[in-house]
Amino acid sequence: MEGEARLVAPQALPEEREERALRPRSFDAFVGQPRVVNNLQTWIKAAQRAGRPLDHVLLTGPPGLGKTTLAHLIARSLDARLVTTSGPVLEKISDLAGMLVKLKRGDVLFVDEVHRMRTSVEEYLYSAMEDCRIDVPIDDGIHARTLSVSLQRFTLVGATTRAGLLTKPFRDRFGIQERLVTYAQEELEEIVRRSAKVLGVGIDDEAAALVAGRARGTPRIANRLLARLRDVALADGAERIDARIAARGLRMLGIDAEGLEALDRQILAILAESPYTPVGIKTLAVATGEEVGTIEDVYEPYLIVRGFVRKTARGRVLGPRGFALLGIEPRAAGDDPQGTLFP
Ligand code: ADP
């Protein structure tokens, strides 16, 4: 059964359809994350040989790194049906209960943004995950009772950008936990070349390298940039994306040579205003007009990994590359009277 169909409504936007088409359909086509892929394939093979459903899986890592894709690949390898939902959609216990009772043995239930489930809904999942049982409330008021219902053994695949927000009892119930990391330049180049083939557009190696270098280690961003460069080529009547088209397109998108977008540069500018004093995440959010979660999940991971920003106990400061980019002299440890910069 083609589990992927569930993610996209029949009247999917062209962009959504494109994203679906770009999603690798086998572990072989999934570029990078060798440790995660090898581990998952091993656990899947073991479960199949033992004739039991796969343990619950928690996939963590920043957005766009392939968590949803892996959930699809897990279901596909198990030859299982994939049922998808997300933390914010499961508002009430009854929403979750309704979904759980319909699961068949071996089904994979994918819950995206699993950290955004309410505590009551999360706790309700415990017995389902552990004992394949749930208490279903029947009747209200003075007649309120619950009925213990047994479920088919299913595999929960949870995806989260914020593993730290999950409670320990919840996290501990995932027997398999894998963390995705940002992709290397060569891996992103491979993804760009593969995606270009799927989109039916030619791309030069130099242009693929330019796109990969601006993609913040993230396949979703690489694909998004590629789609826009494809449009630039189309508008130009060009047959393929060459380095000239790529460079011009990236300039049009406001992405600089470091892969930084306007909001990244804004964050760096705010930190540069008081370069030796940490700035709190809430202050950054107010100053940029973005949500704290978006800064933490989307912008900060790349800025930190690449050394533009450093996280200290008291807030964010410029990292070594941030100082260099902005031409500000970093202070040595001894010059930091409050001990905030180099804890
Ligand atoms: P997440 O669920 O972590 O936000 P997705 O699985 O939705 O990320 O991936 C975003 C897009 O990036 C997908 O459409 C897919 O095309 C692409 N992608 C992600 N990981 C890979 C990979 N390892 N190889 C090729 N393409 C990938």
Short mmCIF file of C-alpha atoms and ligand atoms in Angstrom, two decimals:
data_model
loop_
_atom_site.label_atom_id
_atom_site.label_comp_id
_atom_site.label_asym_id
_atom_site.label_seq_id
_atom_site.Cartn_x
_atom_site.Cartn_y
_atom_site.Cartn_z
CA MET A 1 0.00 0.00 0.00
CA GLU A 2 1.24 3.46 -0.85
CA GLY A 3 1.35 5.14 2.56
CA GLU A 4 2.54 8.43 1.11
CA ALA A 5 -0.88 9.27 -0.31
CA ARG A 6 -2.15 10.07 3.17
CA LEU A 7 0.10 13.04 3.67
CA VAL A 8 -1.20 15.01 0.76
CA ALA A 9 -4.75 16.04 0.09
CA PRO A 10 -6.12 15.25 -3.39
CA GLN A 11 -5.95 18.93 -4.36
CA ALA A 12 -2.33 19.21 -3.22
CA LEU A 13 -0.55 22.38 -4.21
CA PRO A 14 2.05 21.97 -6.93
CA GLU A 15 4.78 22.64 -4.32
CA GLU A 16 3.46 19.83 -2.12
CA ARG A 17 3.28 17.47 -5.06
CA GLU A 18 6.82 18.39 -5.95
CA GLU A 19 8.03 17.76 -2.39
CA ARG A 20 6.33 14.35 -2.47
CA ALA A 21 7.97 13.50 -5.79
CA LEU A 22 11.37 14.46 -4.39
CA ARG A 23 11.05 12.21 -1.35
CA PRO A 24 13.37 9.19 -1.65
CA ARG A 25 11.39 5.97 -1.99
CA SER A 26 13.99 3.55 -0.70
CA PHE A 27 16.81 3.54 1.82
CA ASP A 28 19.18 3.26 -1.16
CA ALA A 29 17.94 6.58 -2.52
CA PHE A 30 18.20 8.21 0.91
CA VAL A 31 21.49 10.11 0.88
CA GLY A 32 23.59 10.52 4.03
CA GLN A 33 22.85 9.74 7.69
CA PRO A 34 24.73 6.42 7.30
CA ARG A 35 24.63 5.53 11.00
CA VAL A 36 20.89 6.17 11.34
CA VAL A 37 20.05 4.31 8.12
CA ASN A 38 22.23 1.34 9.04
CA ASN A 39 20.75 1.17 12.54
CA LEU A 40 17.16 1.39 11.33
CA GLN A 41 17.71 -1.28 8.69
CA THR A 42 19.20 -3.56 11.35
CA TRP A 43 16.30 -3.09 13.79
CA ILE A 44 13.82 -3.60 10.96
CA LYS A 45 15.49 -6.79 9.79
CA ALA A 46 15.64 -8.14 13.36
CA ALA A 47 11.95 -7.40 13.95
CA GLN A 48 11.02 -9.10 10.69
CA ARG A 49 13.11 -12.19 11.45
CA ALA A 50 11.57 -12.43 14.91
CA GLY A 51 8.10 -11.94 13.44
CA ARG A 52 7.28 -9.07 15.78
CA PRO A 53 6.39 -5.44 15.15
CA LEU A 54 9.23 -2.95 15.28
CA ASP A 55 9.84 -1.17 18.61
CA HIS A 56 8.63 2.43 18.84
CA VAL A 57 10.99 4.86 17.10
CA LEU A 58 11.84 8.44 18.05
CA LEU A 59 13.50 10.52 15.31
CA THR A 60 14.96 13.83 16.38
CA GLY A 61 16.73 16.67 14.61
CA PRO A 62 16.11 20.08 13.02
CA PRO A 63 13.34 20.48 10.42
CA GLY A 64 13.89 19.31 6.85
CA LEU A 65 16.54 16.66 7.57
CA GLY A 66 14.42 13.66 6.58
CA LYS A 67 12.42 12.51 9.62
CA THR A 68 9.14 12.22 7.71
CA THR A 69 10.94 10.58 4.82
CA LEU A 70 12.43 7.99 7.19
CA ALA A 71 9.00 7.28 8.70
CA HIS A 72 7.77 6.48 5.17
CA LEU A 73 10.81 4.30 4.51
CA ILE A 74 10.36 2.41 7.79
CA ALA A 75 6.73 1.62 6.92
CA ARG A 76 7.67 0.66 3.39
CA SER A 77 10.47 -1.68 4.51
CA LEU A 78 8.10 -3.33 6.97
CA ASP A 79 5.51 -3.60 4.25
CA ALA A 80 3.24 -1.86 6.72
CA ARG A 81 0.50 0.71 6.43
CA LEU A 82 1.50 4.22 7.46
CA VAL A 83 -1.00 6.36 9.33
CA THR A 84 0.15 9.94 9.78
CA THR A 85 -0.83 12.66 12.20
CA SER A 86 0.89 15.32 14.26
CA GLY A 87 1.09 16.47 17.86
CA PRO A 88 -0.95 19.66 17.45
CA VAL A 89 -3.73 17.80 15.56
CA LEU A 90 -4.23 15.36 18.43
CA GLU A 91 -5.95 17.92 20.62
CA LYS A 92 -8.15 15.64 22.64
CA ILE A 93 -7.73 12.19 24.10
CA SER A 94 -10.70 11.11 22.00
CA ASP A 95 -8.83 12.13 18.80
CA LEU A 96 -5.98 9.84 19.74
CA ALA A 97 -8.20 7.01 21.00
CA GLY A 98 -10.18 7.05 17.75
CA MET A 99 -6.99 6.68 15.79
CA LEU A 100 -5.46 3.96 17.98
CA VAL A 101 -8.46 1.63 17.94
CA LYS A 102 -8.47 1.63 14.15
CA LEU A 103 -4.85 0.50 13.87
CA LYS A 104 -4.19 -2.98 12.55
CA ARG A 105 -1.37 -5.23 13.71
CA GLY A 106 1.99 -3.95 12.50
CA ASP A 107 0.69 -0.55 11.33
CA VAL A 108 3.09 2.37 11.67
CA LEU A 109 1.60 5.43 13.35
CA PHE A 110 3.67 8.50 12.49
CA VAL A 111 3.24 11.44 14.84
CA ASP A 112 5.09 14.51 13.60
CA GLU A 113 5.95 17.25 16.10
CA VAL A 114 5.38 14.77 18.88
CA HIS A 115 6.62 17.34 21.44
CA ARG A 116 3.57 19.48 20.76
CA MET A 117 1.10 16.97 22.17
CA ARG A 118 -0.68 18.01 25.32
CA THR A 119 0.52 16.28 28.50
CA SER A 120 -2.83 14.54 28.96
CA VAL A 121 -2.73 13.14 25.42
CA GLU A 122 0.90 12.12 25.81
CA GLU A 123 0.17 10.30 29.06
CA TYR A 124 -2.73 8.55 27.41
CA LEU A 125 -0.28 7.10 24.91
CA TYR A 126 1.81 5.42 27.61
CA SER A 127 -0.39 2.37 28.09
CA ALA A 128 -0.96 2.10 24.34
CA MET A 129 2.78 2.04 23.71
CA GLU A 130 3.61 -0.30 26.55
CA ASP A 131 0.71 -2.68 27.02
CA CYS A 132 -1.35 -2.15 23.86
CA ARG A 133 -4.29 -1.12 26.00
CA ILE A 134 -6.23 2.09 26.45
CA ASP A 135 -9.06 3.14 28.70
CA VAL A 136 -11.85 4.52 26.57
CA PRO A 137 -14.21 6.87 28.40
CA ILE A 138 -17.86 6.03 27.95
CA ASP A 139 -20.77 8.14 29.14
CA ASP A 140 -20.43 11.48 30.85
CA GLY A 141 -21.29 12.94 34.22
CA ILE A 142 -22.44 10.62 36.98
CA HIS A 143 -22.52 7.67 34.59
CA ALA A 144 -18.91 8.22 33.49
CA ARG A 145 -17.03 4.94 33.15
CA THR A 146 -14.08 3.73 31.22
CA LEU A 147 -13.74 0.60 29.18
CA SER A 148 -10.35 -1.06 28.83
CA VAL A 149 -9.80 -1.79 25.15
CA SER A 150 -6.94 -3.83 23.78
CA LEU A 151 -5.16 -2.57 20.71
CA GLN A 152 -3.30 -4.27 17.91
CA ARG A 153 0.46 -4.12 18.35
CA PHE A 154 1.58 -1.10 16.33
CA THR A 155 4.79 0.87 15.90
CA LEU A 156 4.77 4.51 16.89
CA VAL A 157 7.24 6.66 14.96
CA GLY A 158 7.54 10.05 16.63
CA ALA A 159 9.42 12.94 15.07
CA THR A 160 10.57 15.97 16.98
CA THR A 161 12.78 18.96 16.51
CA ARG A 162 12.97 19.37 20.29
CA ALA A 163 13.78 16.08 22.01
CA GLY A 164 14.52 18.09 25.16
CA LEU A 165 10.85 19.00 25.48
CA LEU A 166 9.71 15.39 25.79
CA THR A 167 9.20 14.11 29.31
CA LYS A 168 11.57 11.36 30.38
CA PRO A 169 8.83 8.74 30.83
CA PHE A 170 7.64 9.42 27.28
CA ARG A 171 11.13 9.36 25.78
CA ASP A 172 11.95 6.14 27.63
CA ARG A 173 9.04 4.39 25.94
CA PHE A 174 10.74 4.66 22.54
CA GLY A 175 12.97 1.61 22.27
CA ILE A 176 14.72 3.08 19.22
CA GLN A 177 15.99 6.65 19.28
CA GLU A 178 17.89 8.16 16.39
CA ARG A 179 19.21 11.66 15.97
CA LEU A 180 19.60 13.14 12.49
CA VAL A 181 22.49 15.50 11.86
CA THR A 182 22.95 18.22 9.26
CA TYR A 183 24.27 17.03 5.90
CA ALA A 184 27.75 17.49 4.52
CA GLN A 185 28.38 19.53 1.37
CA GLU A 186 28.97 16.44 -0.84
CA GLU A 187 25.79 14.77 0.43
CA LEU A 188 23.77 17.87 -0.37
CA GLU A 189 25.33 18.06 -3.83
CA GLU A 190 24.21 14.48 -4.44
CA ILE A 191 20.70 15.33 -3.23
CA VAL A 192 20.60 18.40 -5.49
CA ARG A 193 21.69 16.37 -8.53
CA ARG A 194 19.14 13.67 -7.76
CA SER A 195 16.35 16.21 -7.19
CA ALA A 196 17.21 18.02 -10.43
CA LYS A 197 16.70 14.73 -12.27
CA VAL A 198 13.31 14.25 -10.61
CA LEU A 199 12.32 17.82 -11.53
CA GLY A 200 13.54 17.24 -15.06
CA VAL A 201 16.06 20.06 -15.12
CA GLY A 202 19.78 19.87 -15.91
CA ILE A 203 22.30 21.30 -13.46
CA ASP A 204 26.06 21.81 -13.73
CA ASP A 205 28.30 20.48 -10.96
CA GLU A 206 29.42 23.99 -10.10
CA ALA A 207 25.82 25.14 -9.74
CA ALA A 208 24.95 22.07 -7.64
CA ALA A 209 27.87 22.94 -5.35
CA LEU A 210 26.63 26.53 -5.02
CA VAL A 211 23.14 25.34 -4.03
CA ALA A 212 24.51 22.77 -1.58
CA GLY A 213 26.73 25.38 0.04
CA ARG A 214 23.75 27.65 0.68
CA ALA A 215 21.40 24.97 1.99
CA ARG A 216 22.35 25.15 5.70
CA GLY A 217 23.01 21.42 5.78
CA THR A 218 19.32 20.78 5.09
CA PRO A 219 17.87 18.78 2.15
CA ARG A 220 14.52 20.58 2.29
CA ILE A 221 16.27 23.93 1.83
CA ALA A 222 18.46 22.51 -0.98
CA ASN A 223 15.32 21.32 -2.76
CA ARG A 224 13.55 24.63 -2.25
CA LEU A 225 16.48 26.60 -3.66
CA LEU A 226 16.74 24.20 -6.56
CA ALA A 227 13.06 24.65 -7.42
CA ARG A 228 13.51 28.44 -7.55
CA LEU A 229 16.68 28.17 -9.68
CA ARG A 230 14.75 25.87 -12.00
CA ASP A 231 12.23 28.72 -12.34
CA VAL A 232 14.98 31.25 -13.07
CA ALA A 233 16.32 28.93 -15.78
CA LEU A 234 12.81 28.47 -17.17
CA ALA A 235 12.15 32.21 -17.21
CA ASP A 236 15.46 32.73 -19.00
CA GLY A 237 14.64 30.04 -21.52
CA ALA A 238 17.86 28.29 -20.44
CA GLU A 239 18.19 24.53 -20.82
CA ARG A 240 20.04 23.90 -17.61
CA ILE A 241 21.06 25.59 -14.37
CA ASP A 242 24.63 26.73 -14.78
CA ALA A 243 26.79 28.56 -12.24
CA ARG A 244 25.76 31.97 -13.61
CA ILE A 245 22.04 31.26 -13.25
CA ALA A 246 22.61 29.72 -9.81
CA ALA A 247 24.57 32.73 -8.54
CA ARG A 248 21.99 35.18 -9.86
CA GLY A 249 19.06 33.15 -8.50
CA LEU A 250 20.64 32.89 -5.06
CA ARG A 251 21.20 36.64 -5.04
CA MET A 252 17.53 37.12 -5.96
CA LEU A 253 16.60 34.95 -2.97
CA GLY A 254 18.70 37.10 -0.64
CA ILE A 255 21.03 34.27 0.34
CA ASP A 256 24.66 35.25 0.78
CA ALA A 257 27.85 33.28 0.25
CA GLU A 258 27.71 31.90 3.80
CA GLY A 259 24.21 30.52 3.23
CA LEU A 260 22.75 33.19 5.49
CA GLU A 261 19.32 34.70 4.94
CA ALA A 262 18.02 38.09 6.02
CA LEU A 263 16.86 36.83 9.43
CA ASP A 264 20.23 35.22 10.17
CA ARG A 265 21.96 38.48 9.39
CA GLN A 266 19.48 40.29 11.60
CA ILE A 267 20.27 37.94 14.50
CA LEU A 268 24.00 38.51 14.02
CA ALA A 269 23.48 42.28 13.85
CA ILE A 270 21.58 42.21 17.16
CA LEU A 271 24.35 40.19 18.83
CA ALA A 272 26.92 42.57 17.37
CA GLU A 273 25.30 45.54 19.10
CA SER A 274 26.62 44.25 22.45
CA PRO A 275 29.26 41.81 21.26
CA TYR A 276 30.56 40.83 24.69
CA THR A 277 27.25 40.47 26.51
CA PRO A 278 24.96 37.45 25.98
CA VAL A 279 21.50 38.17 24.57
CA GLY A 280 18.51 36.11 25.75
CA ILE A 281 16.50 34.10 23.23
CA LYS A 282 13.33 36.02 24.11
CA THR A 283 15.04 39.33 23.39
CA LEU A 284 16.19 37.93 20.03
CA ALA A 285 12.62 36.84 19.28
CA VAL A 286 11.14 40.25 20.10
CA ALA A 287 13.86 42.10 18.18
CA THR A 288 13.42 39.98 15.06
CA GLY A 289 9.65 39.54 15.26
CA GLU A 290 10.03 35.76 15.09
CA GLU A 291 8.84 33.12 17.52
CA VAL A 292 11.30 31.71 20.05
CA GLY A 293 10.64 28.18 18.73
CA THR A 294 11.36 29.21 15.13
CA ILE A 295 14.65 30.83 16.08
CA GLU A 296 15.63 27.79 18.14
CA ASP A 297 14.54 25.17 15.58
CA VAL A 298 15.10 26.78 12.22
CA TYR A 299 17.75 29.50 12.42
CA GLU A 300 19.93 28.79 15.42
CA PRO A 301 21.11 25.21 14.73
CA TYR A 302 22.94 26.25 11.56
CA LEU A 303 24.31 29.46 13.07
CA ILE A 304 25.69 27.46 16.01
CA VAL A 305 27.05 24.52 13.99
CA ARG A 306 28.90 26.90 11.68
CA GLY A 307 30.32 28.95 14.54
CA PHE A 308 28.44 32.17 13.84
CA VAL A 309 26.65 32.06 17.19
CA ARG A 310 27.52 30.52 20.53
CA LYS A 311 25.08 29.49 23.20
CA THR A 312 26.10 30.24 26.78
CA ALA A 313 24.22 29.68 30.01
CA ARG A 314 23.24 33.36 29.96
CA GLY A 315 22.21 33.72 26.34
CA ARG A 316 23.59 33.94 22.82
CA VAL A 317 26.83 35.59 21.78
CA LEU A 318 28.70 35.80 18.50
CA GLY A 319 30.82 32.74 17.74
CA PRO A 320 34.30 32.92 16.21
CA ARG A 321 32.94 33.01 12.66
CA GLY A 322 30.35 35.60 13.63
CA PHE A 323 33.12 37.89 14.96
CA ALA A 324 35.14 37.32 11.79
CA LEU A 325 32.19 37.96 9.47
CA LEU A 326 31.32 41.22 11.18
CA GLY A 327 34.91 42.31 11.60
CA ILE A 328 34.65 42.54 15.39
CA GLU A 329 37.62 41.63 17.58
CA PRO A 330 36.74 38.64 19.79
CA ARG A 331 37.87 39.01 23.38
CA ALA A 332 40.21 36.53 24.99
CA ALA A 333 38.88 34.56 27.95
CA GLY A 334 40.76 36.70 30.45
CA ASP A 335 39.10 39.88 29.15
CA ASP A 336 35.63 38.68 30.01
CA PRO A 337 34.98 40.13 33.45
CA GLN A 338 31.67 38.35 34.01
CA GLY A 339 32.88 35.01 32.71
CA THR A 340 29.91 34.89 30.38
CA LEU A 341 31.60 34.47 27.05
CA PHE A 342 33.79 31.49 27.73
CA PRO A 343 32.05 29.52 30.47
P1 ADP B 1 11.57 16.46 8.24
O1 ADP B 1 10.42 15.51 8.46
O2 ADP B 1 12.78 16.11 9.06
O3 ADP B 1 11.18 17.90 8.41
P2 ADP B 1 11.39 15.59 5.48
O4 ADP B 1 11.50 14.11 5.61
O5 ADP B 1 10.02 16.15 5.24
O6 ADP B 1 12.06 16.31 6.72
O7 ADP B 1 12.39 16.02 4.30
C1 ADP B 1 12.24 17.23 3.61
C2 ADP B 1 12.53 17.01 2.15
O8 ADP B 1 13.94 16.84 1.99
C3 ADP B 1 11.89 15.76 1.57
O9 ADP B 1 10.89 16.10 0.67
C4 ADP B 1 12.96 15.05 0.80
O10 ADP B 1 12.78 15.27 -0.56
C5 ADP B 1 14.23 15.74 1.16
N1 ADP B 1 15.16 14.84 1.88
C6 ADP B 1 15.27 14.72 3.22
N2 ADP B 1 16.25 13.87 3.52
C7 ADP B 1 16.77 13.43 2.36
C8 ADP B 1 17.83 12.53 2.04
N3 ADP B 1 18.55 11.95 2.99
N4 ADP B 1 18.09 12.30 0.75
C9 ADP B 1 17.38 12.93 -0.21
N5 ADP B 1 16.37 13.79 0.03
C10 ADP B 1 16.07 14.05 1.30
#
